[in-house]
Coordinates of C-alpha atoms and ligand atoms in Angstrom, one line a residue:
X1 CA 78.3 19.8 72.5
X2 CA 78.6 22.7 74.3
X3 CA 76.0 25.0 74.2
X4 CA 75.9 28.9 76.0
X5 CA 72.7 30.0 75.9
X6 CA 73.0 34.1 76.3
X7 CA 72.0 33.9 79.8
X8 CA 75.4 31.6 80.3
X9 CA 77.6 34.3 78.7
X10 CA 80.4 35.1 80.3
X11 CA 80.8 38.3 81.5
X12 CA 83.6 40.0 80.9
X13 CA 83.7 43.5 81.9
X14 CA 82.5 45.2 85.2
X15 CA 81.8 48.7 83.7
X16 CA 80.7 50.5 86.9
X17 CA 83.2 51.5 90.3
X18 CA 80.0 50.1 92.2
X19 CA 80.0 47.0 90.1
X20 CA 83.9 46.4 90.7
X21 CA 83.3 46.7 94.2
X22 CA 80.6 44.1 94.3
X23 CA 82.8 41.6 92.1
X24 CA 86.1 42.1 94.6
X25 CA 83.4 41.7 97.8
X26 CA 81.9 38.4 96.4
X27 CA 85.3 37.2 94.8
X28 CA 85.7 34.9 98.1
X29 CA 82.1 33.5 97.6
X30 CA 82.9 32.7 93.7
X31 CA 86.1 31.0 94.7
X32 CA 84.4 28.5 96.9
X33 CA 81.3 28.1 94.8
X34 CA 84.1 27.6 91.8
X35 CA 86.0 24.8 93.9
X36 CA 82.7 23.3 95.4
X37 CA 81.5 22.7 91.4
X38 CA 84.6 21.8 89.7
X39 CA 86.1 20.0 92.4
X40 CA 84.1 19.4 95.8
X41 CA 81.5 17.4 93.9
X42 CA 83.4 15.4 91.4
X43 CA 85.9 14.7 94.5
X44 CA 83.1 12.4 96.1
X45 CA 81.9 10.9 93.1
X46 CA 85.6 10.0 92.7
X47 CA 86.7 9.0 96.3
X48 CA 83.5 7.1 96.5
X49 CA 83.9 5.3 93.0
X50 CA 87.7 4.7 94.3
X51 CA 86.7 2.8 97.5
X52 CA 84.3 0.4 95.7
X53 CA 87.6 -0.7 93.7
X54 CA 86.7 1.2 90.3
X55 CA 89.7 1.3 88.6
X56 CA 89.3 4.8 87.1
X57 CA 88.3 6.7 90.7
X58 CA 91.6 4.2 91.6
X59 CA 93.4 6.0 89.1
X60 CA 91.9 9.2 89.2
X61 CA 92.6 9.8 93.5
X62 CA 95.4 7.2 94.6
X63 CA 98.4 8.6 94.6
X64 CA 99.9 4.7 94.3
X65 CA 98.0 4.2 90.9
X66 CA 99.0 7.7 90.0
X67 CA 102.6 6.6 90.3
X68 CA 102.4 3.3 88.9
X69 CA 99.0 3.4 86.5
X70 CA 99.6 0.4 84.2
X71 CA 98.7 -2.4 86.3
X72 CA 95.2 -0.9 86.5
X73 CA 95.3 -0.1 82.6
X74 CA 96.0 -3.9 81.9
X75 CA 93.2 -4.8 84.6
X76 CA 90.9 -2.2 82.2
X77 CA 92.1 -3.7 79.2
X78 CA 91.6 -7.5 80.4
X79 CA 87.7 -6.4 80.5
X80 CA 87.4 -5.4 77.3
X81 CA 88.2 -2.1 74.5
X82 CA 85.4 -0.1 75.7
X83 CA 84.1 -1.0 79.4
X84 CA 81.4 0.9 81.5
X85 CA 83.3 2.4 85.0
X86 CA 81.5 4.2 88.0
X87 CA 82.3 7.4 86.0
X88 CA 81.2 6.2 82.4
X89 CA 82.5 4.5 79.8
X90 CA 86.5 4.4 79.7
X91 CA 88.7 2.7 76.6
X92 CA 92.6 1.5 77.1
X93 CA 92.1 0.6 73.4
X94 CA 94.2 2.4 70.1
X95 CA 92.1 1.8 68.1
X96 CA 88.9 3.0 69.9
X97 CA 90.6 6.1 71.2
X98 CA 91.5 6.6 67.7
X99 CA 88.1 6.3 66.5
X100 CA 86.2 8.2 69.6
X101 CA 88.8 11.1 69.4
X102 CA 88.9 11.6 65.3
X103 CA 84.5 11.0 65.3
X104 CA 82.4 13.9 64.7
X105 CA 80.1 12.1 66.8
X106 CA 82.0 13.1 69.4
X107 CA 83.1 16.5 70.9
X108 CA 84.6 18.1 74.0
X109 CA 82.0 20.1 75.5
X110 CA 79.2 19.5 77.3
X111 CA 75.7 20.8 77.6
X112 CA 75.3 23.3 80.3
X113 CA 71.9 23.8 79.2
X114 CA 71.4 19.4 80.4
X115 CA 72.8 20.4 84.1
X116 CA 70.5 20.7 87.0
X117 CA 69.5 24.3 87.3
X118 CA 71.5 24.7 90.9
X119 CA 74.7 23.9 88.8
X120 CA 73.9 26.4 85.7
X121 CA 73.7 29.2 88.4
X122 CA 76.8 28.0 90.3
X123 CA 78.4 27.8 86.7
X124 CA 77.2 31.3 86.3
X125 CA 77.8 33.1 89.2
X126 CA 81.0 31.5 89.6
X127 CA 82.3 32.6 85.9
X128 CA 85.5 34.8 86.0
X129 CA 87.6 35.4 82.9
X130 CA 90.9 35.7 86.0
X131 CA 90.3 32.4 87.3
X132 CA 89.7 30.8 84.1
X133 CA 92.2 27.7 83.6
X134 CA 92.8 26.1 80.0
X135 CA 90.1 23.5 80.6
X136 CA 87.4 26.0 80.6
X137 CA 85.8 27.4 77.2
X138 CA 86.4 29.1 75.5
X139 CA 90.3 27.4 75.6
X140 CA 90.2 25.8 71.9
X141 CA 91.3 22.4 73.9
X142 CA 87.6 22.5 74.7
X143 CA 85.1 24.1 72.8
X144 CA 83.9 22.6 69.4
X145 CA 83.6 23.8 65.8
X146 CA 83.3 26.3 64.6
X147 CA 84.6 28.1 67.6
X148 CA 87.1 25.7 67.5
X149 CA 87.8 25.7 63.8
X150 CA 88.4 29.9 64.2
X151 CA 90.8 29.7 67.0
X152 CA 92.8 26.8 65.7
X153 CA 93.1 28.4 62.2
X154 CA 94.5 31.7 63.8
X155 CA 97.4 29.8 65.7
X156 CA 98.2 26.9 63.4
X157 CA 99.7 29.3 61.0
X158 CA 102.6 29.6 63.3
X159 CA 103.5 25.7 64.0
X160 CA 103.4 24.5 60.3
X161 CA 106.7 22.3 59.7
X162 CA 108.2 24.8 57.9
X163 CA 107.7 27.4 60.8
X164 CA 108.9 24.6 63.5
X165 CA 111.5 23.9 61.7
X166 CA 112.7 27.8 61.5
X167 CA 112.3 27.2 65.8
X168 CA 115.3 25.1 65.8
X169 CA 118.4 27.2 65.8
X170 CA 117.1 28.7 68.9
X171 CA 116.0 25.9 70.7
X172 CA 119.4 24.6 70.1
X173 CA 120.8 27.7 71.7
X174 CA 118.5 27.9 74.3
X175 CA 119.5 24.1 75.1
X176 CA 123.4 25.2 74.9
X177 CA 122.9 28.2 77.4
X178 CA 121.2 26.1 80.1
X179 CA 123.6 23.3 79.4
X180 CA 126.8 25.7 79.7
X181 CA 125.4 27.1 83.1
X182 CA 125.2 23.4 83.8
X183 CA 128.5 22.4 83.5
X184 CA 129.9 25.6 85.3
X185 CA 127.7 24.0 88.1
X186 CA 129.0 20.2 87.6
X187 CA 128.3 17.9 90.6
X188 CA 124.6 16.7 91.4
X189 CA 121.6 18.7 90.1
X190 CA 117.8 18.7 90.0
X191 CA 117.9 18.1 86.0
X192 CA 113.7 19.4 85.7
X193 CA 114.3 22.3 87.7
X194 CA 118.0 23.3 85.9
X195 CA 117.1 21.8 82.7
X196 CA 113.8 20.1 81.9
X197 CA 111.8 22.5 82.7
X198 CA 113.8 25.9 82.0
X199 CA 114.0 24.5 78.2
X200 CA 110.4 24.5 77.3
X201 CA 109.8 27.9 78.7
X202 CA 112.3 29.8 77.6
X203 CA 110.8 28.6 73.7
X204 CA 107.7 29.2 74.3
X205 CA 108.4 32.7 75.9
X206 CA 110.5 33.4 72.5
X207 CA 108.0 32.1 70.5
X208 CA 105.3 34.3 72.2
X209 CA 106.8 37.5 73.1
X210 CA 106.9 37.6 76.4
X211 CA 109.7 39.0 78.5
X212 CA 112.3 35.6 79.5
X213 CA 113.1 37.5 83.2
X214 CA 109.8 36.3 84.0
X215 CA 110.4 32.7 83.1
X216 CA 110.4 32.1 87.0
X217 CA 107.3 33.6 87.5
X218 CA 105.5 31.2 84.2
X219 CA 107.4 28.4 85.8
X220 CA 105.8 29.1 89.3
X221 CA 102.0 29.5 88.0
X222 CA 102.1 26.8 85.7
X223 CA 103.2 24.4 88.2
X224 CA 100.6 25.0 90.6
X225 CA 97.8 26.1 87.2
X226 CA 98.7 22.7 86.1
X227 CA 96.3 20.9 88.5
X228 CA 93.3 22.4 87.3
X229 CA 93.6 20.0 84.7
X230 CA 92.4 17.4 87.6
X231 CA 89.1 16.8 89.2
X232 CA 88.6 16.8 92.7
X233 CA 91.3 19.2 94.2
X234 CA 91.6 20.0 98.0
X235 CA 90.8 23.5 98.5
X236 CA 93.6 24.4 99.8
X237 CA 95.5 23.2 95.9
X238 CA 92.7 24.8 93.9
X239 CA 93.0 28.4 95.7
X240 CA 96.8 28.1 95.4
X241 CA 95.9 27.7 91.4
X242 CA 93.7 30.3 91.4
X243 CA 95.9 32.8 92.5
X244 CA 98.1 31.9 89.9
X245 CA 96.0 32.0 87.0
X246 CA 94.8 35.1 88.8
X247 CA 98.9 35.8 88.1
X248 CA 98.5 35.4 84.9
X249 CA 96.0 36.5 83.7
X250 CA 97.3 40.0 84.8
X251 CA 100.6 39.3 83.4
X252 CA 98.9 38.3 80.0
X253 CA 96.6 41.4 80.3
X254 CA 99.8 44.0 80.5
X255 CA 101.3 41.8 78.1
X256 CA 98.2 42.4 75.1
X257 CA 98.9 46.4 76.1
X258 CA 101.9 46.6 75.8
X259 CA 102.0 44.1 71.9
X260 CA 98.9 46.8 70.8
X261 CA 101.3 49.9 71.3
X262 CA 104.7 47.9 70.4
X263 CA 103.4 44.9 68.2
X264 CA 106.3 42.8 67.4
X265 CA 107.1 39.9 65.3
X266 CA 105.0 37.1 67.0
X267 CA 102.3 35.5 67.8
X268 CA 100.6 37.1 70.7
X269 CA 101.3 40.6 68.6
X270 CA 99.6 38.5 65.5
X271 CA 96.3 37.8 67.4
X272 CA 95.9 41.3 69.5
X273 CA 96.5 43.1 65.7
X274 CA 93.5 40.9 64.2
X275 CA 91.6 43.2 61.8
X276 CA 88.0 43.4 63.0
X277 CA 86.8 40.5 61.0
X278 CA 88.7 37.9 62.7
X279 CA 89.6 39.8 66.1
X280 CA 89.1 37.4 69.0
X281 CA 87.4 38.9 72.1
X282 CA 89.5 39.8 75.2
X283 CA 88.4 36.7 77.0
X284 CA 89.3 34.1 73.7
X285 CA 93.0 36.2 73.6
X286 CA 93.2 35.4 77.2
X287 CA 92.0 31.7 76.9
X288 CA 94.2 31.0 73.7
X289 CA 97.2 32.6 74.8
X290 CA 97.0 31.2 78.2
X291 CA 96.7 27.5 76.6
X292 CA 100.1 27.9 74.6
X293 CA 101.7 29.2 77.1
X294 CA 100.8 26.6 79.7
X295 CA 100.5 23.6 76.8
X296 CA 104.2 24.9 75.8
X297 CA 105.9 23.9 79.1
X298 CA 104.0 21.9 81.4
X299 CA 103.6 18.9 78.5
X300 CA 107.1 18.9 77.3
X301 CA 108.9 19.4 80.8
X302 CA 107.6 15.7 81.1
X303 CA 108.7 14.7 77.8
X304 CA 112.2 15.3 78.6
X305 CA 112.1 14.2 82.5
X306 CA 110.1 10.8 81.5
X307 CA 113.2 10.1 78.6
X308 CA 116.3 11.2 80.9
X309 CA 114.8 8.0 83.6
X310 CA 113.3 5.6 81.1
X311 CA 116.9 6.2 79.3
X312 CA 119.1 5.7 82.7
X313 CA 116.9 2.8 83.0
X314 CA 117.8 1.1 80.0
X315 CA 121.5 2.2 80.1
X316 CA 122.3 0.3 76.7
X317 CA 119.9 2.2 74.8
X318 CA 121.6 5.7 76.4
X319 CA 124.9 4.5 74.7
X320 CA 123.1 3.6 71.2
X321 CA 122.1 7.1 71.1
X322 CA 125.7 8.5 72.2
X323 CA 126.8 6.3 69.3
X324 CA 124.3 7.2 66.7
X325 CA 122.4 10.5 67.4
X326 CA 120.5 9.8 63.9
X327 CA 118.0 7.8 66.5
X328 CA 117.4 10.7 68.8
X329 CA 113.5 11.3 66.7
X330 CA 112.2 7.5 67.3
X331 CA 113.6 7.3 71.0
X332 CA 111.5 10.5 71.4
X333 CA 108.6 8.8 70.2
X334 CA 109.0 5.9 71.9
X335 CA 109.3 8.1 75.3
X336 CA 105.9 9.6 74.3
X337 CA 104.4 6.0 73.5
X338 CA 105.8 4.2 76.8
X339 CA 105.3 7.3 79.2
X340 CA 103.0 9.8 77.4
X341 CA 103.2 13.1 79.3
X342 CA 99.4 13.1 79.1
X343 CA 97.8 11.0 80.2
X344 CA 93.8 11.4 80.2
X345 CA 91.4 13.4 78.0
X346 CA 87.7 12.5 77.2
X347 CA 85.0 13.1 74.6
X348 CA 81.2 13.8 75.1
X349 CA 79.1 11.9 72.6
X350 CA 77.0 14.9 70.7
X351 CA 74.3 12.3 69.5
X352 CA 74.0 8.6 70.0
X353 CA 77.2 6.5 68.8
X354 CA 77.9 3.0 68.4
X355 CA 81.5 2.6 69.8
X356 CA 82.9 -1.1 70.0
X357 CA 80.1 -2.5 69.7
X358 CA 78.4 -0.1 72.0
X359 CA 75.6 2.5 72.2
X360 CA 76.9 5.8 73.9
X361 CA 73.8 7.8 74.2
X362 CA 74.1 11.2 73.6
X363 CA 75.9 13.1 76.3
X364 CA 77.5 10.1 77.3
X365 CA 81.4 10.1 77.9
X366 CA 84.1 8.2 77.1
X367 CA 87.6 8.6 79.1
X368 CA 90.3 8.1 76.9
X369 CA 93.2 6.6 78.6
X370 CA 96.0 7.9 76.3
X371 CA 99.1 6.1 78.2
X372 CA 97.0 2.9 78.0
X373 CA 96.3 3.0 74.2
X374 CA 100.0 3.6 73.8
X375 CA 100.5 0.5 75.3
X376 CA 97.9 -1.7 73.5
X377 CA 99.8 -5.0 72.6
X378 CA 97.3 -5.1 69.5
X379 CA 99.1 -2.5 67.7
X380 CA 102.4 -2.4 70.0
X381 CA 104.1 -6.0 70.6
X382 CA 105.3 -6.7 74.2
X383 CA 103.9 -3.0 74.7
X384 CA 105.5 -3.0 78.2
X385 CA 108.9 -3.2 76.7
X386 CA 110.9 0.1 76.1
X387 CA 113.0 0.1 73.1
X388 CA 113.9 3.2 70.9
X389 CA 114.1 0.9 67.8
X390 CA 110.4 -0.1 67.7
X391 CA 109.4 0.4 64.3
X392 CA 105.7 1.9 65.0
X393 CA 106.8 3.7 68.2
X394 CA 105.3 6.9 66.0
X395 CA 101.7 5.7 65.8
X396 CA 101.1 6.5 69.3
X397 CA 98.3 8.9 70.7
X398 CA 100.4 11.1 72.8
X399 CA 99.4 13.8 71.1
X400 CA 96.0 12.9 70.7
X401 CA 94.0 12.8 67.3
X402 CA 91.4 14.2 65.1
X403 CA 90.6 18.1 65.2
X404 CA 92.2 18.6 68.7
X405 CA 95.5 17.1 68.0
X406 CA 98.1 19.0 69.5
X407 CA 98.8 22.1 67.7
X408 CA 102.4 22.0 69.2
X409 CA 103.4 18.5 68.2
X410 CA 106.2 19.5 66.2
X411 CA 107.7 21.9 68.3
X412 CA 107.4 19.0 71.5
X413 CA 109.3 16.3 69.1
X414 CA 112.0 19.4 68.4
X415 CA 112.1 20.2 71.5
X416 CA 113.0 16.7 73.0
X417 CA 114.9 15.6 69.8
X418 CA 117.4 18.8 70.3
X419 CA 117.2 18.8 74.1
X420 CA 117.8 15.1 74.7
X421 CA 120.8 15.3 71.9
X422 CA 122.3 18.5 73.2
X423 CA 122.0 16.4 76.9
X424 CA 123.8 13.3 76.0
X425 CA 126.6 14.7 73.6
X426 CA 127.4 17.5 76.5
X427 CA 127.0 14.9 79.8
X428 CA 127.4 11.2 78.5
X429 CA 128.3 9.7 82.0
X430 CA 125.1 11.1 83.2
X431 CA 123.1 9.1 85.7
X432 CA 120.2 9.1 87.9
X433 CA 121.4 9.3 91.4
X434 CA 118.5 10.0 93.9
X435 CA 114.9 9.0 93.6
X436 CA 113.0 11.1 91.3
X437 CA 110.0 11.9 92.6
X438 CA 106.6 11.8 90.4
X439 CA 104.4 15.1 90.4
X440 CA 101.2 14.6 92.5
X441 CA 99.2 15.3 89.0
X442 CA 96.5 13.1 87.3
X443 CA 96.6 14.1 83.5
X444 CA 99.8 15.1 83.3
X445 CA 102.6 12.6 83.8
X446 CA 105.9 13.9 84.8
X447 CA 108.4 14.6 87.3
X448 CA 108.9 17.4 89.8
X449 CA 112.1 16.7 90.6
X450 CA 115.0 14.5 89.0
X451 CA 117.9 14.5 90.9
X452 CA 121.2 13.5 88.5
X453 CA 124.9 13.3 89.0
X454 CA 126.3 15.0 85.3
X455 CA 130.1 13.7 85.6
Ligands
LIG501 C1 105.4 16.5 74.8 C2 104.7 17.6 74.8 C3 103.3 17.7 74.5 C4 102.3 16.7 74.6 C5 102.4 15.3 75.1 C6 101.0 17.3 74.3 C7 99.8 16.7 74.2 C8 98.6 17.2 73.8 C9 97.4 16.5 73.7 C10 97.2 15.1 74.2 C11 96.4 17.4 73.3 C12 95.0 17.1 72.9 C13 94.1 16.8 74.1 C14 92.8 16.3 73.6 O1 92.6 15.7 72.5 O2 91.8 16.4 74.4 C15 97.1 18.6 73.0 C16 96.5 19.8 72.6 C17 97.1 21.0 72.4 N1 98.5 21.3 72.6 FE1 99.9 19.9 73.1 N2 101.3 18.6 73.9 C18 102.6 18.9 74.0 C19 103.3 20.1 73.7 C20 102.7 21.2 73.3 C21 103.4 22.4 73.0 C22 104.9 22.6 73.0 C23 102.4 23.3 72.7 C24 102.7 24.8 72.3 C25 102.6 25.3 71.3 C26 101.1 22.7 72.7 C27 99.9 23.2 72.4 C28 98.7 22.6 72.4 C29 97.4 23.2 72.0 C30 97.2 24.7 71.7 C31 96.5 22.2 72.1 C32 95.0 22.4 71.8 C33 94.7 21.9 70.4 C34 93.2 21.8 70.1 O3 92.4 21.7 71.0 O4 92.9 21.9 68.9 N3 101.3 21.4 73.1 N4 98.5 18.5 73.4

């Protein structure tokens, strides 16, 4: 459970000139204190885990196994639903990520209060609302009720089905636009830079406000932001995503000024207009805005890159959609099941819990090896296979499960339904005709670049 004791709190503000200038003068020793904490440290654990053969430090640092992950999820699964790893317990199961990720017995944060006192002052002196990525509290993707339940309640109001489904006009413009510009271009393209990627953001910019001529900016910072979702990056990656949530963070701060004196008909203006009751602080507005703006692109960019290959890949199934579009919503969830655009998350056990026959003691973590669950021949048959007509395709854990599941499900599936559609009706002869090349992330699965030919 995570647990800030007042000496942990953040701090927000720097009221005094004198105090700014200390912050800016030990800004440098923050940033390496940050790296060496978050990174440094779990980056031996890792590498050191990796060379004894551990298939999770295997996983988690070699680039092969980042490519190609599902040999070492089957030689997981062959041990067993819930097996110990030199980084804790991990689970290539369904049904045990199902269980571990809907139990109350489980959260996703941790108790600072449990580290060793060196690390709860790095923690602290290194805290820094700008440099704060959307895997640090208070992002709702990792605190626990009720801070959890308050943010969640404040943002869910705006992806209901009904609301989603008021999204879809413009996401089917959106799609048109880029698709027109597209054919004016003909030839070969880079489909995530023209395409994959230029879809999501340009939704999630409508959908929160902010000005779509800075969509190459978002683009930029949530490419290289993106990482932070991994342990154990160089120092050279991690200061090159610091200065762009750094980036945003000053983006999103003008942004709150400007939706206070101008409040529109959004979100964002929604949760800077809270009345006092429910108003978020500056540093939860920052942390929740920051996580739907980065969970709004950098998930479903992958979405759409993964189907375009798996689809080229399995040519016949490419044509069944041309034939009958009506299939476009399981092929989407059969992308998400057989290439699921996230691929890792975790839970800490917040008192002891039998798990497969298990005792996690409390504290104890489980990995949860999403992609690999998705694949669990128990509740998938010949779960290797792709093939848009499986019947269950939809009971995957792509968008994870319980109180965290993604808020944005509905909007991803629109998203790739209307994108993937719009794709295939405007360029049928479409075909992969380079090598795409794999982003060098961990947790997210995608591509950086997908070079087609559009016919
Ligand atoms: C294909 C696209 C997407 C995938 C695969 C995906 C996947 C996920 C997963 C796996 C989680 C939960 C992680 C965990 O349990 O630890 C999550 C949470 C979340 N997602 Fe998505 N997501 C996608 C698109 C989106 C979009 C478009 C939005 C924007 C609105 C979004 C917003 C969020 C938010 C706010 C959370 C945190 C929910 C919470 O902690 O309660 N996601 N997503």
């Amino acid at each position: 459970m995570q647990t800030i004791t007042p000496a942990d709190r953040p701090t927000t503000s720097v009221p005094g000139a004198v105090d700014r200038v200390t912050a800016a003068a030990l800004r440098p020793a923050r940033t390496v204190v940050r790296w060496s904490v978050r990174h440094a440290l779990p980056a031996v654990f890792l590498d050191r885990a990796a060379r004894r053969g551990d298939p999770v430090g295997r996983l988690l640092r070699d680039t092969e196994v980042r490519d190609q992950p599902y040999g070492v999820h089957e030689e997981l699964r062959a041990r067993g639903p819930l097996v110990g790893s030199g980084l804790g317990l991990v689970t290539t199961s369904h049904a045990v990520a199902s269980e571990v990720l809907r139990s109350d017995r489980f959260g996703v944060g941790w108790d600072r209060s449990a580290a060793p006192r060196l690390i709860r002052w790095a923690l602290r002196f290194a805290d820094e609302l700008d440099a704060s990525g959307v895997a640090e509290p208070p992002s709702m993707l990792v605190v626990d009720p009720p801070d959890h339940t308050r943010f969640r309640r404040l943002v869910s109001r705006s992806f209901t089905p009904r609301a989603t489904a008021a999204f879809e006009p413009m996401v089917q413009r959106t799609a048109d636009a880029l698709l027109d510009a597209l054919e004016l271009r003909g030839g070969t393209v880079d489909l995530v830079e023209t395409y994959a990627a230029q879809l999501p953001v340009l939704v999630i910019a409508d959908l929160l406000g902010v000005p779509l001529e800075r969509r190459a900016d978002f683009l930029r910072w949530g490419a290289a932001a993106a990482a932070t979702l991994d342990p154990g990056l160089s120092f050279r990656r991690y200061v090159a995503a610091e200065h762009a949530l750094r980036a945003m963070h000053g983006f999103l701060r003008e942004h709150f000024e400007r939706l206070r004196r101008e409040p529109a008909d959004d979100l964002v203006s929604r949760l800077v207009g809270l009345p006092d009751d429910e108003a978020l602080t500056e540093r939860e507005l920052h942390a929740t805005v920051m996580l739907l703006l980065g969970a709004g692109f950098e998930t479903t960019v992958n979405l759409l890159g993964n189907a375009v290959v798996l689809l080229d890949e399995h040519r016949d199934q490419w044509e069944a959609m041309r034939a009958d579009p009506t299939g476009w919503d399981n092929a989407v969830e059969e992308v998400l099941r057989h290439d699921s655009p996230v691929q890792i998350t975790g839970r800490t056990a917040r008192t002891e819990a039998e798990v497969a026959g298990r005792t996690v003691p409390a504290g104890g973590r489980v990995t949860v090896l999403l992609g690999a669950a998705n694949r669990d021949p128990e509740l998938f048959p010949d779960a290797a296979r792709f093939d848009v007509t499986r019947t269950n395709a939809r009971e995957h854990v792509a968008f994870s499960a319980g109180i965290h599941y993604c808020v944005g499900a509905g909007l991803a599936r629109l998203e790739g339904v209307v994108g993937l559609r719009a794709l295939a009706e405007r360029f049928p002869e479409l075909r992969v005709s380079g090598r795409p090349v794999r982003r060098d992330l961990q947790t997210l699965r995608g591509y950086e670049h997908l070079p087609v030919t559009l016919r």
